[in-house]
């Protein structure tokens, strides 16, 4: 019978960890935990011309007072919860060059990770172009 030293075994385990090889049960547990981590966001849009609109958004499954919760959750999932990484909305060819600033704000949790986002856009069109359904709070 061939014996393996503790040092050889430890080196192999360390090498496997460095290469990202993990047991299937650990990988699936991490994935399961990630999918079920809480998502609860408070989203608001405020402009000088209108009062502040605030909605709640929960994902996995999509729900809350957000009028487009499913689309917003899908968009956030594609951007890994990073609002600044949302793909631009394609249906807006060009926005008018009218300066009517609008501020978008998001706070809460995305799959267990803290979200704190605030940005002022030149107008509502540029806001919707940049963030799509996430800050489209109209019915």
GROMACS .gro file of C-alpha atoms in nm:
model
  139
    1UNK     CA    1   0.000   0.000   0.000
    2UNK     CA    2   0.134   0.340  -0.098
    3UNK     CA    3   0.135   0.615   0.162
    4UNK     CA    4   0.078   0.985   0.098
    5UNK     CA    5   0.241   1.235   0.327
    6UNK     CA    6   0.039   1.505   0.499
    7UNK     CA    7   0.253   1.765   0.321
    8UNK     CA    8   0.168   1.619  -0.024
    9UNK     CA    9  -0.200   1.607   0.064
   10UNK     CA   10  -0.198   1.966   0.193
   11UNK     CA   11  -0.018   2.085  -0.121
   12UNK     CA   12  -0.280   1.916  -0.341
   13UNK     CA   13  -0.568   2.071  -0.146
   14UNK     CA   14  -0.403   2.414  -0.161
   15UNK     CA   15  -0.345   2.380  -0.535
   16UNK     CA   16  -0.708   2.276  -0.592
   17UNK     CA   17  -0.825   2.581  -0.396
   18UNK     CA   18  -0.599   2.812  -0.599
   19UNK     CA   19  -0.734   2.668  -0.923
   20UNK     CA   20  -1.090   2.722  -0.810
   21UNK     CA   21  -1.171   2.353  -0.779
   22UNK     CA   22  -1.433   2.315  -0.507
   23UNK     CA   23  -1.652   2.023  -0.420
   24UNK     CA   24  -1.986   2.025  -0.602
   25UNK     CA   25  -2.179   2.052  -0.276
   26UNK     CA   26  -1.992   2.371  -0.176
   27UNK     CA   27  -2.044   2.527  -0.518
   28UNK     CA   28  -2.414   2.447  -0.523
   29UNK     CA   29  -2.457   2.574  -0.166
   30UNK     CA   30  -2.297   2.907  -0.262
   31UNK     CA   31  -2.521   2.937  -0.567
   32UNK     CA   32  -2.832   2.849  -0.369
   33UNK     CA   33  -2.747   3.102  -0.100
   34UNK     CA   34  -2.687   3.372  -0.363
   35UNK     CA   35  -3.022   3.313  -0.533
   36UNK     CA   36  -3.214   3.332  -0.208
   37UNK     CA   37  -3.037   3.631  -0.053
   38UNK     CA   38  -3.279   3.917   0.012
   39UNK     CA   39  -3.352   4.183  -0.247
   40UNK     CA   40  -3.542   4.488  -0.137
   41UNK     CA   41  -3.487   4.824  -0.300
   42UNK     CA   42  -3.649   5.163  -0.253
   43UNK     CA   43  -3.636   5.357  -0.578
   44UNK     CA   44  -3.724   5.723  -0.620
   45UNK     CA   45  -3.727   5.984  -0.894
   46UNK     CA   46  -3.745   6.357  -0.818
   47UNK     CA   47  -3.754   6.657  -1.049
   48UNK     CA   48  -3.824   7.025  -0.997
   49UNK     CA   49  -4.137   6.996  -1.213
   50UNK     CA   50  -4.298   6.703  -1.032
   51UNK     CA   51  -4.325   6.561  -0.686
   52UNK     CA   52  -4.102   6.276  -0.577
   53UNK     CA   53  -4.215   5.927  -0.688
   54UNK     CA   54  -4.105   5.642  -0.462
   55UNK     CA   55  -4.165   5.269  -0.508
   56UNK     CA   56  -4.046   4.945  -0.353
   57UNK     CA   57  -3.898   4.661  -0.553
   58UNK     CA   58  -3.839   4.304  -0.443
   59UNK     CA   59  -3.697   4.036  -0.669
   60UNK     CA   60  -3.684   3.655  -0.673
   61UNK     CA   61  -3.983   3.665  -0.734
   62UNK     CA   62  -4.052   4.016  -0.867
   63UNK     CA   63  -4.302   4.213  -0.659
   64UNK     CA   64  -4.355   4.541  -0.478
   65UNK     CA   65  -4.514   4.869  -0.577
   66UNK     CA   66  -4.285   4.910  -0.882
   67UNK     CA   67  -4.511   4.925  -1.191
   68UNK     CA   68  -4.264   4.722  -1.401
   69UNK     CA   69  -4.121   4.494  -1.130
   70UNK     CA   70  -4.048   4.193  -1.352
   71UNK     CA   71  -3.866   4.398  -1.617
   72UNK     CA   72  -3.674   4.595  -1.353
   73UNK     CA   73  -3.564   4.276  -1.172
   74UNK     CA   74  -3.458   4.117  -1.502
   75UNK     CA   75  -3.255   4.426  -1.598
   76UNK     CA   76  -3.088   4.438  -1.256
   77UNK     CA   77  -3.006   4.066  -1.277
   78UNK     CA   78  -2.834   4.119  -1.614
   79UNK     CA   79  -2.630   4.403  -1.457
   80UNK     CA   80  -2.554   4.194  -1.144
   81UNK     CA   81  -2.739   4.450  -0.931
   82UNK     CA   82  -2.517   4.739  -1.042
   83UNK     CA   83  -2.743   5.022  -1.156
   84UNK     CA   84  -2.451   5.207  -1.314
   85UNK     CA   85  -2.392   4.899  -1.536
   86UNK     CA   86  -2.746   4.875  -1.677
   87UNK     CA   87  -2.743   4.852  -2.058
   88UNK     CA   88  -2.891   5.161  -2.226
   89UNK     CA   89  -3.249   5.138  -2.346
   90UNK     CA   90  -3.253   5.094  -2.723
   91UNK     CA   91  -3.598   5.235  -2.796
   92UNK     CA   92  -3.483   5.593  -2.731
   93UNK     CA   93  -3.299   5.712  -3.042
   94UNK     CA   94  -3.218   6.060  -2.912
   95UNK     CA   95  -3.321   6.269  -2.616
   96UNK     CA   96  -3.407   6.639  -2.643
   97UNK     CA   97  -3.145   6.888  -2.532
   98UNK     CA   98  -3.378   7.039  -2.272
   99UNK     CA   99  -3.231   7.079  -1.926
  100UNK     CA  100  -3.489   6.970  -1.669
  101UNK     CA  101  -3.279   6.780  -1.414
  102UNK     CA  102  -3.417   6.467  -1.255
  103UNK     CA  103  -3.253   6.274  -0.970
  104UNK     CA  104  -3.275   5.897  -0.937
  105UNK     CA  105  -3.202   5.730  -0.606
  106UNK     CA  106  -3.188   5.364  -0.499
  107UNK     CA  107  -3.118   5.224  -0.155
  108UNK     CA  108  -3.151   4.880  -0.002
  109UNK     CA  109  -3.022   4.532  -0.076
  110UNK     CA  110  -2.961   4.346  -0.401
  111UNK     CA  111  -2.930   3.973  -0.327
  112UNK     CA  112  -2.782   4.054   0.011
  113UNK     CA  113  -2.543   4.330  -0.107
  114UNK     CA  114  -2.595   4.692  -0.005
  115UNK     CA  115  -2.711   4.927  -0.281
  116UNK     CA  116  -2.666   5.303  -0.257
  117UNK     CA  117  -2.714   5.487  -0.586
  118UNK     CA  118  -2.788   5.851  -0.658
  119UNK     CA  119  -2.743   6.033  -0.987
  120UNK     CA  120  -2.888   6.344  -1.146
  121UNK     CA  121  -2.967   6.325  -1.518
  122UNK     CA  122  -3.022   6.622  -1.754
  123UNK     CA  123  -3.387   6.519  -1.809
  124UNK     CA  124  -3.628   6.228  -1.773
  125UNK     CA  125  -3.553   6.099  -2.122
  126UNK     CA  126  -3.182   6.057  -2.044
  127UNK     CA  127  -3.272   5.890  -1.713
  128UNK     CA  128  -3.493   5.633  -1.886
  129UNK     CA  129  -3.240   5.584  -2.165
  130UNK     CA  130  -2.966   5.504  -1.913
  131UNK     CA  131  -3.164   5.298  -1.661
  132UNK     CA  132  -3.453   5.148  -1.859
  133UNK     CA  133  -3.736   4.998  -1.659
  134UNK     CA  134  -3.554   5.027  -1.324
  135UNK     CA  135  -3.645   5.396  -1.284
  136UNK     CA  136  -3.953   5.393  -1.509
  137UNK     CA  137  -4.196   5.452  -1.226
  138UNK     CA  138  -4.496   5.543  -1.442
  139UNK     CA  139  -4.785   5.304  -1.493
   0.00000   0.00000   0.00000
